[in-house]
Every structure is written in C-alpha cells, then in structure tokens.
Short mmCIF file of C-alpha atoms in Angstrom, two decimals:
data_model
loop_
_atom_site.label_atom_id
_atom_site.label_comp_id
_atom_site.label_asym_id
_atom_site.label_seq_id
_atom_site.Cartn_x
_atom_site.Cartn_y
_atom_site.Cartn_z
CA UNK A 277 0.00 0.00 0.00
CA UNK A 278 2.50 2.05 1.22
CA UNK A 279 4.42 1.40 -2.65
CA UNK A 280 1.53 2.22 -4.36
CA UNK A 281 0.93 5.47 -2.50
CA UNK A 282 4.31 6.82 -3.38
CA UNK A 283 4.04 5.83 -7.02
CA UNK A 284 2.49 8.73 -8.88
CA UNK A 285 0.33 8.84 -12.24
CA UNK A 286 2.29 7.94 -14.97
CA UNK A 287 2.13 8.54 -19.13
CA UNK A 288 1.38 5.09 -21.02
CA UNK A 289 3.41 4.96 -23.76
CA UNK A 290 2.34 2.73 -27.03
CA UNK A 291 4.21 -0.54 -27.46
CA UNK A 292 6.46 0.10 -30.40
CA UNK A 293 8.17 -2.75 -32.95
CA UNK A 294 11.71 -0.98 -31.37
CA UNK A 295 10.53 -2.14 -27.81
CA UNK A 296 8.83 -5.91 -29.15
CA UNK A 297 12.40 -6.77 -30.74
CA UNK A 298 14.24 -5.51 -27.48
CA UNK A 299 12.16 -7.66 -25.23
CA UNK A 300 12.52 -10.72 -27.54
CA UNK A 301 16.46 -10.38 -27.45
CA UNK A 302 15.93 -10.02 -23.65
CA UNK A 303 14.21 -12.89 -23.60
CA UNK A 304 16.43 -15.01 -25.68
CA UNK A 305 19.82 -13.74 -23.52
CA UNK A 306 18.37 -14.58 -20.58
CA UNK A 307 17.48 -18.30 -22.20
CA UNK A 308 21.27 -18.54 -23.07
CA UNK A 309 22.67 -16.89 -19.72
CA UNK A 310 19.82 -19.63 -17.98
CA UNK A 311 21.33 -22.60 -19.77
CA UNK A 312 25.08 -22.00 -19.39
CA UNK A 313 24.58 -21.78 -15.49
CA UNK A 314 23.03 -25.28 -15.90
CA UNK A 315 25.52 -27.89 -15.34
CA UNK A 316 26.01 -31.20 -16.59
CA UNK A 317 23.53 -34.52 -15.28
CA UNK A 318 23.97 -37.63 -14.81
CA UNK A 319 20.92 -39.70 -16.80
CA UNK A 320 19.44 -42.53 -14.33
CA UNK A 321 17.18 -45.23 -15.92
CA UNK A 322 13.27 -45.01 -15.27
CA UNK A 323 13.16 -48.51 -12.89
CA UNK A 324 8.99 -50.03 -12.11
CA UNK A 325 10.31 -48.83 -8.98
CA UNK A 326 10.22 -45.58 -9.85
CA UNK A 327 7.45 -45.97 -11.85
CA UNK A 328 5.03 -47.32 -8.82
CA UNK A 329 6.24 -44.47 -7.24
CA UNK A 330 4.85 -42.19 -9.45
CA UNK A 331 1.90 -44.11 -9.75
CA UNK A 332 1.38 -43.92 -6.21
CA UNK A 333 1.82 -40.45 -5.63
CA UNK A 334 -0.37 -39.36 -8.52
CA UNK A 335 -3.13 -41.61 -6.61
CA UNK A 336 -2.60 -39.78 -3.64
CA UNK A 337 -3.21 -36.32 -5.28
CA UNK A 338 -6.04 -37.30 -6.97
CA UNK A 339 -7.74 -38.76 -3.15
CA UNK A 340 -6.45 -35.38 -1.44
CA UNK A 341 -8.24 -33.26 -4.08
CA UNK A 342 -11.25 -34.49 -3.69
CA UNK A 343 -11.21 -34.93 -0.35
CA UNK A 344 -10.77 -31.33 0.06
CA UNK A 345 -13.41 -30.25 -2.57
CA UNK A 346 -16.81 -29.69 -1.03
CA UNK A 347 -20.25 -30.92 -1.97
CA UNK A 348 -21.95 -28.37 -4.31
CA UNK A 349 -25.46 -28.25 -6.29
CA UNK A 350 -25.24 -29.29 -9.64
CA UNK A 351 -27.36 -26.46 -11.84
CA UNK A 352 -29.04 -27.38 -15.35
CA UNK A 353 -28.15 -25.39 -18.33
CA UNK A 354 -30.55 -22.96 -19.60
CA UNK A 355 -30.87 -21.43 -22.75
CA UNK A 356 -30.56 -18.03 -21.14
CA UNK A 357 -26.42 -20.13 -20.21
CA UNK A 358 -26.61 -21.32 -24.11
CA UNK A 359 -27.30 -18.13 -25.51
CA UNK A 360 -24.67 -16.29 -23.49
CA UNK A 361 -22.12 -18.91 -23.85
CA UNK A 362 -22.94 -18.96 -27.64
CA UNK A 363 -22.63 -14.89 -27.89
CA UNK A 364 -19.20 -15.38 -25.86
CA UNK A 365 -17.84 -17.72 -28.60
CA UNK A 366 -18.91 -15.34 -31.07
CA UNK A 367 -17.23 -12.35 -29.63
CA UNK A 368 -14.03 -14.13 -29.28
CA UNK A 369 -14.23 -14.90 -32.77
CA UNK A 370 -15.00 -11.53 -33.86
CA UNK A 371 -12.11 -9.96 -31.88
CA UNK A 372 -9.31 -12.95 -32.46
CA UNK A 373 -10.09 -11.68 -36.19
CA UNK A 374 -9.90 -8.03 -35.61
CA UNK A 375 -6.50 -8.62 -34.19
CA UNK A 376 -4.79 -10.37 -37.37
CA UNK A 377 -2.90 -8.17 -39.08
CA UNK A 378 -2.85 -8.29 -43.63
CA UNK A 379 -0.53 -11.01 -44.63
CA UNK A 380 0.86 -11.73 -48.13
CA UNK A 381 0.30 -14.69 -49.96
CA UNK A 382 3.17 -16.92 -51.11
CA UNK A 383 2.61 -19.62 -53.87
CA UNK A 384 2.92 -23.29 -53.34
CA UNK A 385 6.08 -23.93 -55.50
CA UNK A 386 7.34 -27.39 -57.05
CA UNK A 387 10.05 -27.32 -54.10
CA UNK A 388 7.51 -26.80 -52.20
CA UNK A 389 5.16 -29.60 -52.97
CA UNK A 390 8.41 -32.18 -52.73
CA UNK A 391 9.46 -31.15 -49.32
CA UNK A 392 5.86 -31.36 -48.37
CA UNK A 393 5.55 -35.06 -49.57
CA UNK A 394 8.49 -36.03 -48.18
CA UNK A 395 7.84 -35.00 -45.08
CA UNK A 396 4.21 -37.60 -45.07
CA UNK A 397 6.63 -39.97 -45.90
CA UNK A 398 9.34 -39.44 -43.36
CA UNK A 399 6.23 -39.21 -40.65
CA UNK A 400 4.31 -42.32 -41.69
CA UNK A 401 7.46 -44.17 -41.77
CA UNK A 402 8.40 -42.80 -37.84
CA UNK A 403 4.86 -43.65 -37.30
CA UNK A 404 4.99 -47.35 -38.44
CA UNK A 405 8.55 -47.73 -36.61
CA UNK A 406 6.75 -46.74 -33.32
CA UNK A 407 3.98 -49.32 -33.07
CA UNK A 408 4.39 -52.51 -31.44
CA UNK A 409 3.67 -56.02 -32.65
CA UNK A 410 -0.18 -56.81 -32.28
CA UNK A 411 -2.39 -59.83 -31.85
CA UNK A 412 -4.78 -60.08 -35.06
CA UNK A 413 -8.27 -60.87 -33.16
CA UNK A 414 -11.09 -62.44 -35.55
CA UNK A 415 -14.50 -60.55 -35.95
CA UNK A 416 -16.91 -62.41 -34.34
CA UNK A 417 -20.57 -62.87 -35.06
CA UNK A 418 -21.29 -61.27 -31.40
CA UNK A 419 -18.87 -58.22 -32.12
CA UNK A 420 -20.68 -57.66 -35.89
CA UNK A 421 -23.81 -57.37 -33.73
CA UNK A 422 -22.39 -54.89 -30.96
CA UNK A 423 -20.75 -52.76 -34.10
CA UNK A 424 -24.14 -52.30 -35.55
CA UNK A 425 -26.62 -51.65 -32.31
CA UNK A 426 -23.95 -49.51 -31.22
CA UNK A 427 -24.15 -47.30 -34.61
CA UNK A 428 -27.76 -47.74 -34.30
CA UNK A 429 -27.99 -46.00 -30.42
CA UNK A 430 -25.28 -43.65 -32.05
CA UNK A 431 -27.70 -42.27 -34.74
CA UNK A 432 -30.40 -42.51 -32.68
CA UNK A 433 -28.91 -40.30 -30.41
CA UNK A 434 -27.65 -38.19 -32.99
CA UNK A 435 -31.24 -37.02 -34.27
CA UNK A 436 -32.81 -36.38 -31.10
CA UNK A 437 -30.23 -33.89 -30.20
CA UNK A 438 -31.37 -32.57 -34.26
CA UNK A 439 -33.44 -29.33 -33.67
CA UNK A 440 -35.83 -28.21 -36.28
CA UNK A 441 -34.61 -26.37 -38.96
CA UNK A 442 -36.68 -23.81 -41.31
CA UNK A 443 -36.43 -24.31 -44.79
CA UNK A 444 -35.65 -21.40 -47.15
CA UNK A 445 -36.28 -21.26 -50.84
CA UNK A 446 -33.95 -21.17 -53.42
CA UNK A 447 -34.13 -17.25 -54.75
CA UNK A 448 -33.08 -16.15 -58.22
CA UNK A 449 -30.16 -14.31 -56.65
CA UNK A 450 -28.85 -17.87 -55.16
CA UNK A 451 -29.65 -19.76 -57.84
CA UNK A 452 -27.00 -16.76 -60.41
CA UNK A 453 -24.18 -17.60 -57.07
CA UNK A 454 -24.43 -21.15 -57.98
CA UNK A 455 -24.32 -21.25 -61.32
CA UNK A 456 -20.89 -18.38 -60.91
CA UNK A 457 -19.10 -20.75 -58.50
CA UNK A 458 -19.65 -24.03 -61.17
CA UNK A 459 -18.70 -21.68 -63.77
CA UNK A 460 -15.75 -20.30 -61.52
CA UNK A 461 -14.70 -23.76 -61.01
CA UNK A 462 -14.72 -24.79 -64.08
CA UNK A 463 -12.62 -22.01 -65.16
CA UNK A 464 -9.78 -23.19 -62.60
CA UNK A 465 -9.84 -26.90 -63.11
CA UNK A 466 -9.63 -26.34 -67.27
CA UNK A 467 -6.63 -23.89 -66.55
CA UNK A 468 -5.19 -26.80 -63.93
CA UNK A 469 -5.63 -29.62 -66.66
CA UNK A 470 -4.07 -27.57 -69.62
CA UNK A 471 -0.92 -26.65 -66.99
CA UNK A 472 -0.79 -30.46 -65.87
CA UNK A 473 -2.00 -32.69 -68.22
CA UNK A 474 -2.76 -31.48 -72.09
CA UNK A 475 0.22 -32.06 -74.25
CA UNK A 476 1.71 -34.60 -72.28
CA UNK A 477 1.81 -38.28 -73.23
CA UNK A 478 0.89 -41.18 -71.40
CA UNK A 479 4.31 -43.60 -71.23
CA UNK A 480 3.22 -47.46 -71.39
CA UNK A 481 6.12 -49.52 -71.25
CA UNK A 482 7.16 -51.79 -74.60
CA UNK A 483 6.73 -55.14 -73.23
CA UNK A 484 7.54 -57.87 -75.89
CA UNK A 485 3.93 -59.56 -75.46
CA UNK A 486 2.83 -55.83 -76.57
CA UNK A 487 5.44 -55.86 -79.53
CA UNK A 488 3.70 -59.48 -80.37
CA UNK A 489 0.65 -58.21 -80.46
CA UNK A 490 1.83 -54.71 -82.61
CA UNK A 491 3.25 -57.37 -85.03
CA UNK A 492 -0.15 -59.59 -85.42
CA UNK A 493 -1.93 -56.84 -85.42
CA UNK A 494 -0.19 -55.22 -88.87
CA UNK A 495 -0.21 -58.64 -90.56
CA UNK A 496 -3.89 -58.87 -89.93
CA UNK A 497 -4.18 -55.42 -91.26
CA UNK A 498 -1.74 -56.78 -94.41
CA UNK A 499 -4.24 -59.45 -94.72
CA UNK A 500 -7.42 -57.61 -94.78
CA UNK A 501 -6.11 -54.81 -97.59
CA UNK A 502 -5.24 -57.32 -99.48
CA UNK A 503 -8.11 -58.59 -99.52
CA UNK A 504 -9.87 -55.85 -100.22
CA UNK A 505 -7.94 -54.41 -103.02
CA UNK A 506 -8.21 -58.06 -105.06
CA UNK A 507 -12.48 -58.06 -104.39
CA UNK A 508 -12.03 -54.42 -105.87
CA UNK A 509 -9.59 -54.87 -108.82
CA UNK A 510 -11.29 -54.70 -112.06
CA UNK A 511 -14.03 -52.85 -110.65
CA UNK A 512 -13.15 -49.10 -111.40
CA UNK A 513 -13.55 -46.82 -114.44
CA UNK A 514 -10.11 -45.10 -115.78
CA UNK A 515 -11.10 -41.87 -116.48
CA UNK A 516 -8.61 -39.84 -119.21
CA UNK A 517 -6.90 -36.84 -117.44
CA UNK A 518 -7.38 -33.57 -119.79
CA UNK A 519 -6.02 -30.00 -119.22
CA UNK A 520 -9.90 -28.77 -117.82
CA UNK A 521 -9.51 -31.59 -115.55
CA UNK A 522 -6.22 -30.67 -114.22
CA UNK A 523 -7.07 -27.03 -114.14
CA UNK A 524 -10.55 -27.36 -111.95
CA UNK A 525 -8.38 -30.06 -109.98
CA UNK A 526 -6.18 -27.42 -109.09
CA UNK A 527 -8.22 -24.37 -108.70
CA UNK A 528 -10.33 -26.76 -106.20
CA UNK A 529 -6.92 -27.36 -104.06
CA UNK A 530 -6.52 -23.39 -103.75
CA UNK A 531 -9.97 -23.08 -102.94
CA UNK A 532 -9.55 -25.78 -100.09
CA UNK A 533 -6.06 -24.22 -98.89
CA UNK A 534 -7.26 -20.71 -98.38
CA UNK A 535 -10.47 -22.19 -96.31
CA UNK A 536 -8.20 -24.13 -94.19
CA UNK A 537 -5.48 -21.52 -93.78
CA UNK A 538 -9.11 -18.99 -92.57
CA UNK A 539 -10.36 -21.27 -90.09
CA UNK A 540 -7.28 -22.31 -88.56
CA UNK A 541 -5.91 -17.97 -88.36
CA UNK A 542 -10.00 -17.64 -87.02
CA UNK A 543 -9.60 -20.59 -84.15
CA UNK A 544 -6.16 -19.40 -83.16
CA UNK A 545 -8.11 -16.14 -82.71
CA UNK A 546 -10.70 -17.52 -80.76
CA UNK A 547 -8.34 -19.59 -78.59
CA UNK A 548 -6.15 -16.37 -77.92
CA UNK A 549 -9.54 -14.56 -76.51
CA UNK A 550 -10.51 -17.16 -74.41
CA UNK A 551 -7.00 -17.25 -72.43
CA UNK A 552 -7.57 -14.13 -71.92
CA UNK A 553 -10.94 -13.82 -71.19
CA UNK A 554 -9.99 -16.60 -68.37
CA UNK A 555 -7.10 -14.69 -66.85
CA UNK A 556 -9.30 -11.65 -66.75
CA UNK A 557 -11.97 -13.59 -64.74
CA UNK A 558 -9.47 -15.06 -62.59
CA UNK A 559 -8.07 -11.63 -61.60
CA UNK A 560 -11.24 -9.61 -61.30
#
C-alpha cells in the first residue's frame, strides 16, 4: 500500500516494434545466460520402482483433491447459459479476427510440394517404426452385432439432439451464385488440366507380349487390304486426265487451302480470346 501510494500517475506509452524486438532479445539472452549456469547430469534409468512411485503419488493427489473439494449443487443449463455462452464464442471470434494483421500470400512452388511429400513420408514411416507387434483378433458374429446396435444407439442419439430447422427457398439471386461458382470452377480446373496434363503423353512400357501383339496386329491389317484391293480390282472406271480436268483439280486445291489456312488464323483467334478472357476472370 504504502508502494503504491508513493508511485504517482504515470504517461502510457504505445508498445512500439523498437521495444517488441528488445524484449525478444531479452528474452532469448536470458534463455542462453539460464542454460550455461546449468551444469552437466547424470541420466538414471526409469526402474517399475520408480514408476510405482509415481503411480502412487499421482493416486494420492487425486484422493487429497477431492477430499478437500466440497459438496456443491449441480445447476441445469438454460438457454438463457446457451445463448450467453454462444454470444461469448462469437465475440471471441469476432475480436481474435480483428487482431490479425494483412498477410501476403506466397505460392505453393514445385520445391515446395516435394518437401511437403516427403515429409508424409518421413512421418508415416516414424509412425509405423513406433507401433508394437499386435495380436490379429477375428470378428466375431457377437462383435458384428455390438458394431451395428452400437451405430444404431449412435444415430439414434444423434437425431434427437437434431433441432428443427426452417427451410428457405432457393431465390433467383442464389440460384445466379451457384451457377458463378460451377462456372468459376470450371474455369480453374480447365486452366489446372491444360498446366498439368494437355500435351503430355501417357508412357506405357514396350513389353515384348505388346510388340507381339503390334506385329499380329499389322499382318492382320496386311491381310485384310489385301483382300480388299483383289475383291475391288477390275471394278473401277479409268477416267482420261485432260487439261480442264487438271485445271478445276487445281483451282479446287486453292480453294480448299485458303479455307483451311481462314479457319485455322480464325480458331487461333478464338483460342487467344478465351485465355484471356480466363485470366481476366481469374483476376477480377
């Protein structure tokens, strides 16, 4: 009392960055300064001696506790305690949000993606080294029937603790988000497949029962032209090639050229205003 009398009113001052990284370097020299006084120990074994020990004393805790807890009146939860404990939640919520700060987004790289699935690995292997050697027990009839009253109870349960819910119809305005997100959606997973997957072949090894079957498969084909070409022999008209013939012959190949070259310059076109019509919808 006396401290606090002779302490006058003082000016708070705002916690800047300067002050944040002064008390983290505190903080970390007094971690190093902490562990240099600590000296070197001597590792001892953890004996069932010990271990009943421990057991023992934890036992012994847990009796004192409740010995010295008192008897109190248990109190049903209202929905006046729901509501406020829901409104609490949502508060905290509100205000753990106000205090994040902007961050900036960093793409998931290749490098990225490699360390990340080598890490699974690494922890599924450390994973399967820890676990012990188990006893395989067979599923019993009697366990098949526990399994499915229990999931019964379980969804039982489930739906009584259901409250009623009030339907809401599907409005114009919800029905324009949907169709937005599929076509949003879409939008990403054809950019995705074009990145990942079109103009890449699939590789399928050359095993020699495929090469056998490559083989048979051209002699068939052999075969069957053969074929074809001796039911057909004889069966044409020769028709004598004049200079009107060879001119609309050609004039029809320019014609043909110039319509390909058009549509081909006219999809390339197209094709070049869809890209961009997707990155634009990507970015707005």
């Amino acid at each position: 009392v006396l401290y606090k009398e002779s302490v006058g009113m003082g000016t708070p001052t705002p916690v800047t960055p300067e002050m944040e990284r002064v008390k983290r370097n505190q903080e970390i020299c007094s971690s190093v300064l902490y562990k240099e006084n600590i000296g070197k120990a001597t590792p001892t074994p953890v004996t069932p001696e010990m271990e009943r020990v421990k057991r023992n004393q934890e036992i012994i805790s847990s009796v004192l506790y409740k010995e010295n807890v008192g008897k109190v009146t248990p109190t049903p939860i209202t929905p006046e305690m729901e509501r406020v404990k829901r409104n609490q939640e949502i508060i905290s919520s509100v205000l753990y949000k106000e205090n994040l700060g902007r961050a900036t987004p960093t793409p998931i790289t290749p490098e990225m993606e490699r360390v990340k699935r080598n890490q699974e690995q690494i922890s599924s292997v450390v994973y399967k080294e820890g676990l012990g050697k188990a006893t395989p027990t067979p599923l019993t009839p009697e366990m098949e029937r526990v399994k499915r009253n229990q999931e019964q109870i379980s969804s039982v349960l489930y739906k009584e603790h259901l409250a009623k819910g009030t339907p809401t119809p599907m409005t114009p305005e919800m029905e324009r988000a949907k169709r937005n997100q599929e076509n949003i959606s879409s939008v990403l997973y054809s950019d995705s497949f074009r990145k990942q997957v079109q103009g890449k072949a699939a590789y399928v090894l050359d095993t020699p029962e495929m090469r056998r079957v490559r083989e048979t498969q051209k002699h068939i084909s052999t075969v069957k032209y053969h074929e074809d070409f001796e039911k057909s022999k004889g069966s044409f008209t020769p028709v004598v090639t004049d200079p009107i013939t060879e001119r609309v012959k050609k004039n029809m190949q320019d014609f043909s050229d110039i319509s390909y070259r058009g549509i081909q310059r006219r999809v390339v076109e197209m094709e070049r205003k869809r890209v961009d019509q997707d990155q634009e919808n990507l970015t707005g």
